[in-house]
mmCIF file of C-alpha atoms and ligand atoms in Angstrom:
data_model
loop_
_atom_site.group_PDB
_atom_site.id
_atom_site.type_symbol
_atom_site.label_atom_id
_atom_site.label_comp_id
_atom_site.label_asym_id
_atom_site.label_seq_id
_atom_site.Cartn_x
_atom_site.Cartn_y
_atom_site.Cartn_z
ATOM 1 C CA UNK D 1 177.441 -3.480 -235.552
ATOM 2 C CA UNK D 2 174.106 -2.106 -236.849
ATOM 3 C CA UNK D 3 172.993 1.494 -236.793
ATOM 4 C CA UNK D 4 169.588 2.525 -238.091
ATOM 5 C CA UNK D 5 169.166 6.271 -238.258
ATOM 6 C CA UNK D 6 165.986 8.222 -238.989
ATOM 7 C CA UNK D 7 164.643 5.534 -241.309
ATOM 8 C CA UNK D 8 161.250 5.986 -242.923
ATOM 9 C CA UNK D 9 159.628 3.352 -245.119
ATOM 10 C CA UNK D 10 156.219 2.109 -246.172
ATOM 11 C CA UNK D 11 154.080 0.664 -248.907
ATOM 12 C CA UNK D 12 152.982 2.956 -251.718
ATOM 13 C CA UNK D 13 151.782 6.210 -250.206
ATOM 14 C CA UNK D 14 151.374 4.731 -246.735
ATOM 15 C CA UNK D 15 154.357 5.437 -244.502
ATOM 16 C CA UNK D 16 154.749 2.718 -241.850
ATOM 17 C CA UNK D 17 158.111 3.538 -240.232
ATOM 18 C CA UNK D 18 158.531 7.167 -239.219
ATOM 19 C CA UNK D 19 162.100 8.316 -238.747
ATOM 20 C CA UNK D 20 163.060 5.255 -236.717
ATOM 21 C CA UNK D 21 166.483 4.928 -235.084
ATOM 22 C CA UNK D 22 168.100 2.033 -233.225
ATOM 23 C CA UNK D 23 171.460 0.358 -232.676
ATOM 24 C CA UNK D 24 172.635 -3.181 -232.118
ATOM 25 C CA UNK D 25 176.084 -3.479 -230.544
ATOM 26 C CA UNK D 26 178.445 -6.395 -231.319
ATOM 27 C CA UNK D 27 177.414 -9.494 -229.371
ATOM 28 C CA UNK D 28 174.197 -7.886 -228.217
ATOM 29 C CA UNK D 29 170.646 -9.214 -228.402
ATOM 30 C CA UNK D 30 168.172 -6.395 -228.954
ATOM 31 C CA UNK D 31 164.480 -7.261 -228.765
ATOM 32 C CA UNK D 32 161.925 -5.090 -230.538
ATOM 33 C CA UNK D 33 158.428 -5.678 -229.194
ATOM 34 C CA UNK D 34 155.156 -4.061 -230.147
ATOM 35 C CA UNK D 35 151.555 -4.727 -231.143
ATOM 36 C CA UNK D 36 150.310 -6.159 -234.442
ATOM 37 C CA UNK D 37 150.819 -3.780 -237.305
ATOM 38 C CA UNK D 38 153.407 -1.659 -235.476
ATOM 39 C CA UNK D 39 155.941 -2.080 -238.278
ATOM 40 C CA UNK D 40 158.217 -4.772 -236.818
ATOM 41 C CA UNK D 41 158.347 -6.959 -239.920
ATOM 42 C CA UNK D 42 158.555 -3.848 -242.072
ATOM 43 C CA UNK D 43 161.719 -2.874 -240.195
ATOM 44 C CA UNK D 44 163.260 -6.293 -240.874
ATOM 45 C CA UNK D 45 162.280 -6.015 -244.544
ATOM 46 C CA UNK D 46 164.129 -2.710 -244.778
ATOM 47 C CA UNK D 47 167.217 -4.210 -243.113
ATOM 48 C CA UNK D 48 167.231 -7.263 -245.379
ATOM 49 C CA UNK D 49 166.716 -4.954 -248.383
ATOM 50 C CA UNK D 50 163.388 -6.373 -249.473
ATOM 51 C CA UNK D 51 161.839 -2.952 -248.970
ATOM 52 C CA UNK D 52 163.350 0.415 -249.812
ATOM 53 C CA UNK D 53 163.850 3.032 -247.110
ATOM 54 C CA UNK D 54 162.480 6.358 -248.291
ATOM 55 C CA UNK D 55 164.630 8.277 -245.824
ATOM 56 C CA UNK D 56 167.459 7.722 -243.375
ATOM 57 C CA UNK D 57 170.525 5.521 -243.224
ATOM 58 C CA UNK D 58 171.399 1.974 -242.235
ATOM 59 C CA UNK D 59 175.016 1.182 -241.411
ATOM 60 C CA UNK D 60 176.174 -2.410 -240.922
ATOM 61 C CA UNK D 61 179.718 -3.015 -239.679
ATOM 62 C CA UNK D 62 180.705 0.508 -240.639
ATOM 63 C CA UNK D 63 179.330 0.618 -244.179
ATOM 64 C CA UNK D 64 176.001 1.660 -245.616
ATOM 65 C CA UNK D 65 173.594 -1.107 -246.431
ATOM 66 C CA UNK D 66 171.059 0.763 -248.483
ATOM 67 C CA UNK D 67 172.629 0.161 -251.895
ATOM 68 C CA UNK D 68 173.167 -3.573 -251.397
ATOM 69 C CA UNK D 69 171.025 -6.305 -252.934
ATOM 70 C CA UNK D 70 169.311 -8.713 -250.534
ATOM 71 C CA UNK D 71 171.881 -11.396 -251.502
ATOM 72 C CA UNK D 72 174.771 -9.023 -250.826
ATOM 73 C CA UNK D 73 173.374 -8.268 -247.364
ATOM 74 C CA UNK D 74 173.460 -11.997 -246.590
ATOM 75 C CA UNK D 75 177.049 -12.191 -247.876
ATOM 76 C CA UNK D 76 177.978 -9.293 -245.625
ATOM 77 C CA UNK D 77 176.781 -11.295 -242.621
ATOM 78 C CA UNK D 78 173.182 -10.424 -241.901
ATOM 79 C CA UNK D 79 170.594 -13.192 -242.129
ATOM 80 C CA UNK D 80 166.829 -13.027 -241.721
ATOM 81 C CA UNK D 81 164.697 -15.777 -240.271
ATOM 82 C CA UNK D 82 161.328 -14.545 -241.509
ATOM 83 C CA UNK D 83 157.918 -14.509 -239.892
ATOM 84 C CA UNK D 84 155.828 -17.666 -240.120
ATOM 85 C CA UNK D 85 158.742 -20.151 -239.969
ATOM 86 C CA UNK D 86 158.909 -20.367 -243.724
ATOM 87 C CA UNK D 87 160.565 -23.571 -244.899
ATOM 88 C CA UNK D 88 160.411 -25.155 -248.330
ATOM 89 C CA UNK D 89 157.844 -27.853 -247.517
ATOM 90 C CA UNK D 90 158.597 -30.293 -250.319
ATOM 91 C CA UNK D 91 162.347 -30.173 -249.866
ATOM 92 C CA UNK D 92 164.001 -32.297 -247.213
ATOM 93 C CA UNK D 93 165.104 -30.904 -243.876
ATOM 94 C CA UNK D 94 168.718 -31.258 -244.963
ATOM 95 C CA UNK D 95 168.112 -29.546 -248.330
ATOM 96 C CA UNK D 96 166.525 -26.614 -246.493
ATOM 97 C CA UNK D 97 169.699 -26.227 -244.435
ATOM 98 C CA UNK D 98 171.857 -26.491 -247.575
ATOM 99 C CA UNK D 99 169.824 -23.705 -249.155
ATOM 100 C CA UNK D 100 170.708 -21.369 -246.296
ATOM 101 C CA UNK D 101 174.346 -21.682 -247.312
ATOM 102 C CA UNK D 102 173.784 -20.649 -250.945
ATOM 103 C CA UNK D 103 176.046 -17.612 -250.661
ATOM 104 C CA UNK D 104 179.031 -19.678 -249.465
ATOM 105 C CA UNK D 105 181.619 -21.755 -251.262
ATOM 106 C CA UNK D 106 183.349 -23.540 -248.366
ATOM 107 C CA UNK D 107 181.567 -26.840 -249.002
ATOM 108 C CA UNK D 108 183.225 -28.944 -246.320
ATOM 109 C CA UNK D 109 182.698 -26.332 -243.603
ATOM 110 C CA UNK D 110 179.033 -26.080 -244.592
ATOM 111 C CA UNK D 111 178.551 -29.842 -244.360
ATOM 112 C CA UNK D 112 180.201 -29.896 -240.945
ATOM 113 C CA UNK D 113 177.992 -27.049 -239.715
ATOM 114 C CA UNK D 114 174.863 -28.791 -240.951
ATOM 115 C CA UNK D 115 175.901 -31.953 -239.086
ATOM 116 C CA UNK D 116 176.605 -29.918 -235.950
ATOM 117 C CA UNK D 117 173.215 -28.226 -236.148
ATOM 118 C CA UNK D 118 171.448 -31.561 -236.648
ATOM 119 C CA UNK D 119 173.409 -33.065 -233.748
ATOM 120 C CA UNK D 120 172.197 -30.231 -231.535
ATOM 121 C CA UNK D 121 168.609 -30.934 -232.619
ATOM 122 C CA UNK D 122 167.891 -34.673 -232.614
ATOM 123 C CA UNK D 123 164.195 -33.998 -233.326
ATOM 124 C CA UNK D 124 165.006 -32.634 -236.750
ATOM 125 C CA UNK D 125 168.018 -34.885 -237.300
ATOM 126 C CA UNK D 126 165.673 -37.861 -237.218
ATOM 127 C CA UNK D 127 163.775 -36.245 -240.073
ATOM 128 C CA UNK D 128 166.718 -35.006 -242.115
ATOM 129 C CA UNK D 129 165.522 -36.844 -245.219
ATOM 130 C CA UNK D 130 161.809 -36.107 -244.794
ATOM 131 C CA UNK D 131 160.033 -33.208 -246.488
ATOM 132 C CA UNK D 132 160.252 -30.165 -244.218
ATOM 133 C CA UNK D 133 156.503 -29.674 -244.545
ATOM 134 C CA UNK D 134 155.977 -32.788 -242.408
ATOM 135 C CA UNK D 135 157.843 -31.344 -239.411
ATOM 136 C CA UNK D 136 155.850 -29.964 -236.477
ATOM 137 C CA UNK D 137 155.549 -26.206 -236.056
ATOM 138 C CA UNK D 138 158.312 -26.061 -233.472
ATOM 139 C CA UNK D 139 160.566 -28.267 -235.570
ATOM 140 C CA UNK D 140 159.981 -26.044 -238.595
ATOM 141 C CA UNK D 141 160.954 -23.009 -236.521
ATOM 142 C CA UNK D 142 164.167 -24.751 -235.417
ATOM 143 C CA UNK D 143 164.829 -25.568 -239.069
ATOM 144 C CA UNK D 144 164.117 -21.999 -240.217
ATOM 145 C CA UNK D 145 166.585 -20.642 -237.637
ATOM 146 C CA UNK D 146 169.132 -23.246 -238.719
ATOM 147 C CA UNK D 147 168.714 -22.256 -242.345
ATOM 148 C CA UNK D 148 169.411 -18.608 -241.486
ATOM 149 C CA UNK D 149 172.466 -19.688 -239.465
ATOM 150 C CA UNK D 150 173.934 -21.572 -242.439
ATOM 151 C CA UNK D 151 174.877 -18.296 -244.125
ATOM 152 C CA UNK D 152 177.262 -17.848 -241.178
ATOM 153 C CA UNK D 153 175.842 -14.479 -240.092
ATOM 154 C CA UNK D 154 177.308 -12.088 -237.545
ATOM 155 C CA UNK D 155 173.855 -10.542 -237.089
ATOM 156 C CA UNK D 156 170.712 -12.652 -237.040
ATOM 157 C CA UNK D 157 167.320 -11.003 -237.631
ATOM 158 C CA UNK D 158 164.540 -13.063 -236.081
ATOM 159 C CA UNK D 159 160.887 -12.314 -236.798
ATOM 160 C CA UNK D 160 158.588 -13.646 -234.057
ATOM 161 C CA UNK D 161 160.067 -17.103 -233.482
ATOM 162 C CA UNK D 162 157.301 -17.901 -230.960
ATOM 163 C CA UNK D 163 154.385 -17.084 -233.258
ATOM 164 C CA UNK D 164 151.728 -19.790 -233.392
ATOM 165 C CA UNK D 165 153.642 -22.269 -231.249
ATOM 166 C CA UNK D 166 152.410 -24.086 -228.150
ATOM 167 C CA UNK D 167 154.078 -22.921 -224.907
ATOM 168 C CA UNK D 168 156.233 -26.042 -224.600
ATOM 169 C CA UNK D 169 157.553 -25.509 -228.139
ATOM 170 C CA UNK D 170 158.184 -21.815 -227.472
ATOM 171 C CA UNK D 171 160.306 -22.836 -224.480
ATOM 172 C CA UNK D 172 162.267 -25.274 -226.644
ATOM 173 C CA UNK D 173 162.879 -22.713 -229.368
ATOM 174 C CA UNK D 174 164.084 -20.150 -226.821
ATOM 175 C CA UNK D 175 166.332 -22.682 -225.087
ATOM 176 C CA UNK D 176 167.838 -23.347 -228.504
ATOM 177 C CA UNK D 177 168.295 -19.652 -229.176
ATOM 178 C CA UNK D 178 169.944 -19.136 -225.799
ATOM 179 C CA UNK D 179 172.530 -21.817 -226.403
ATOM 180 C CA UNK D 180 173.083 -20.513 -229.930
ATOM 181 C CA UNK D 181 173.771 -16.996 -228.642
ATOM 182 C CA UNK D 182 176.011 -18.303 -225.861
ATOM 183 C CA UNK D 183 178.029 -20.617 -228.061
ATOM 184 C CA UNK D 184 178.490 -18.266 -231.044
ATOM 185 C CA UNK D 185 178.395 -14.766 -229.545
ATOM 186 C CA UNK D 186 176.229 -13.757 -232.494
ATOM 187 C CA UNK D 187 174.386 -10.414 -232.435
ATOM 188 C CA UNK D 188 170.612 -10.682 -232.703
ATOM 189 C CA UNK D 189 167.796 -8.335 -233.562
ATOM 190 C CA UNK D 190 164.769 -10.179 -232.251
ATOM 191 C CA UNK D 191 161.241 -9.094 -233.125
ATOM 192 C CA UNK D 192 158.831 -10.657 -230.670
ATOM 193 C CA UNK D 193 155.342 -10.127 -229.249
ATOM 194 C CA UNK D 194 156.044 -12.456 -226.331
ATOM 195 C CA UNK D 195 157.724 -9.976 -223.994
ATOM 196 C CA UNK D 196 158.381 -12.567 -221.267
ATOM 197 C CA UNK D 197 160.349 -14.728 -223.694
ATOM 198 C CA UNK D 198 162.076 -11.743 -225.284
ATOM 199 C CA UNK D 199 163.310 -10.629 -221.846
ATOM 200 C CA UNK D 200 164.776 -14.088 -221.189
ATOM 201 C CA UNK D 201 166.998 -13.784 -224.232
ATOM 202 C CA UNK D 202 167.748 -10.126 -224.801
ATOM 203 C CA UNK D 203 170.221 -7.649 -223.349
ATOM 204 C CA UNK D 204 168.150 -4.653 -224.327
ATOM 205 C CA UNK D 205 164.496 -4.217 -225.225
ATOM 206 C CA UNK D 206 162.677 -1.598 -227.284
ATOM 207 C CA UNK D 207 158.981 -1.021 -227.919
ATOM 208 C CA UNK D 208 157.852 -0.154 -231.428
ATOM 209 C CA UNK D 209 154.353 1.269 -231.815
ATOM 210 C CA UNK D 210 152.946 2.877 -234.895
ATOM 211 C CA UNK D 211 156.302 2.981 -236.676
ATOM 212 C CA UNK D 212 158.237 4.657 -233.886
ATOM 213 C CA UNK D 213 160.425 3.459 -231.002
ATOM 214 C CA UNK D 214 158.610 4.737 -227.899
ATOM 215 C CA UNK D 215 160.599 2.980 -225.164
ATOM 216 C CA UNK D 216 164.015 1.415 -224.678
ATOM 217 C CA UNK D 217 165.681 -0.165 -221.625
ATOM 218 C CA UNK D 218 168.250 -2.684 -220.450
ATOM 219 C CA UNK D 219 166.479 -6.014 -220.025
ATOM 220 C CA UNK D 220 167.775 -6.293 -216.461
ATOM 221 C CA UNK D 221 166.030 -3.052 -215.493
ATOM 222 C CA UNK D 222 162.452 -3.799 -216.587
ATOM 223 C CA UNK D 223 159.600 -6.255 -216.105
ATOM 224 C CA UNK D 224 157.381 -7.615 -218.859
ATOM 225 C CA UNK D 225 154.477 -5.578 -217.464
ATOM 226 C CA UNK D 226 156.467 -2.374 -217.672
ATOM 227 C CA UNK D 227 157.400 -3.120 -221.268
ATOM 228 C CA UNK D 228 153.775 -4.002 -222.097
ATOM 229 C CA UNK D 229 152.548 -0.735 -220.601
ATOM 230 C CA UNK D 230 154.223 1.109 -223.470
ATOM 231 C CA UNK D 231 152.425 -0.880 -226.182
ATOM 232 C CA UNK D 232 149.725 1.646 -226.893
ATOM 233 C CA UNK D 233 151.820 4.709 -226.373
ATOM 234 C CA UNK D 234 152.653 7.111 -229.149
ATOM 235 C CA UNK D 235 155.262 9.762 -229.436
ATOM 236 C CA UNK D 236 154.272 12.951 -227.699
ATOM 237 C CA UNK D 237 152.010 11.054 -225.311
ATOM 238 C CA UNK D 238 154.757 9.218 -223.491
ATOM 239 C CA UNK D 239 154.367 11.111 -220.260
ATOM 240 C CA UNK D 240 150.791 12.281 -220.634
HETATM 241 N N1 LIG H 301 153.026 -5.709 -248.413
HETATM 242 C C1 LIG H 301 152.310 -4.753 -247.794
HETATM 243 N N2 LIG H 301 151.577 -3.872 -248.501
HETATM 244 C C2 LIG H 301 150.856 -2.906 -247.882
HETATM 245 N N3 LIG H 301 150.820 -2.724 -246.564
HETATM 246 C C3 LIG H 301 151.525 -3.568 -245.797
HETATM 247 C C4 LIG H 301 152.310 -4.630 -246.370
HETATM 248 N N4 LIG H 301 152.909 -5.312 -245.370
HETATM 249 C C5 LIG H 301 152.523 -4.700 -244.236
HETATM 250 N N5 LIG H 301 151.700 -3.650 -244.475
HETATM 251 C C6 LIG H 301 151.115 -2.740 -243.474
HETATM 252 O O1 LIG H 301 152.172 -2.122 -242.757
HETATM 253 C C7 LIG H 301 151.855 -2.035 -241.372
HETATM 254 C C8 LIG H 301 152.952 -2.695 -240.552
HETATM 255 O O2 LIG H 301 152.989 -4.076 -240.871
HETATM 256 P P1 LIG H 301 154.089 -5.049 -240.277
HETATM 257 O O3 LIG H 301 153.920 -6.339 -240.967
HETATM 258 O O4 LIG H 301 155.406 -4.408 -240.334
HETATM 259 O O5 LIG H 301 153.607 -5.138 -238.773
HETATM 260 P P2 LIG H 301 154.161 -6.049 -237.584
HETATM 261 O O6 LIG H 301 154.566 -5.145 -236.484
HETATM 262 O O7 LIG H 301 155.187 -6.985 -238.089
HETATM 263 O O8 LIG H 301 152.846 -6.824 -237.133
HETATM 264 P P3 LIG H 301 152.644 -8.361 -236.643
HETATM 265 O O9 LIG H 301 153.010 -8.373 -235.202
HETATM 266 O O10 LIG H 301 151.178 -8.586 -236.837
HETATM 267 O O11 LIG H 301 153.487 -9.232 -237.493
HETATM 268 C C9 LIG H 301 150.484 -2.654 -241.199
HETATM 269 O O12 LIG H 301 149.544 -1.615 -241.158
HETATM 270 C C10 LIG H 301 150.326 -3.505 -242.438
HETATM 271 O O13 LIG H 301 148.980 -3.593 -242.807
HETATM 272 MG MG1 LIG H 302 155.270 -9.009 -238.296
#
């Protein structure tokens, strides 16, 4: 589904990702965990074509991605739900969902999907005509995920859906993600600092530190503590 091979990228002269490789198989949820500043959001920016890779290749469903515009990437079936649950605060909840479907032309299907999403989330359905900025943090995260889903993606990129949310809201968001994954079979690349939550959702987990993948395992084979123990590891020191 997605193959990232030897990708390097950064900002100006500062390289942040150093020859990073990973794969997401069809129907798989891969979690990428790691400390602040590791390069997790930078990786998602490269995949969504907001940031140029200086080296390496990215293949999505068999074809290179690195010449596509960000809009073309969405059309090809990859959607990003960015960090910080960004919604358009002055637009209504419903208008935010409509915006997520901008690349599509199947009007009636879009309307039906928006209704289905709102039906699944009564808390935001009640506020469908209110400005999105008035929703709670958890509700805004649910809305941001819904907006990404409205482009009908086969791969969803999620950047820290738990960030800044109270534990009860984190649980709600993850319950929602679980049923989404189960009902659609969508592939997910989840970036998350909350390893416990990531392990509840993912099939496979990787640790990104300092722009490199230093650890990878099947979720069923590891504990959160084991994953966390790799957080401050760097290449070459893995078994020191
Ligand atoms: N627009 C930018 N310009 C310059 N440097 C940046 C920019 N965005 C990020 N960086 C730097 O790149 C590095 C990786 O940042 P990135 O946002 O990818 O980290 P992250 O793993 O997502 O961290 P967090 O968990 O805090 O979100 C950091 O050192 C950061 O300061
Ligand atoms: Mg980030």
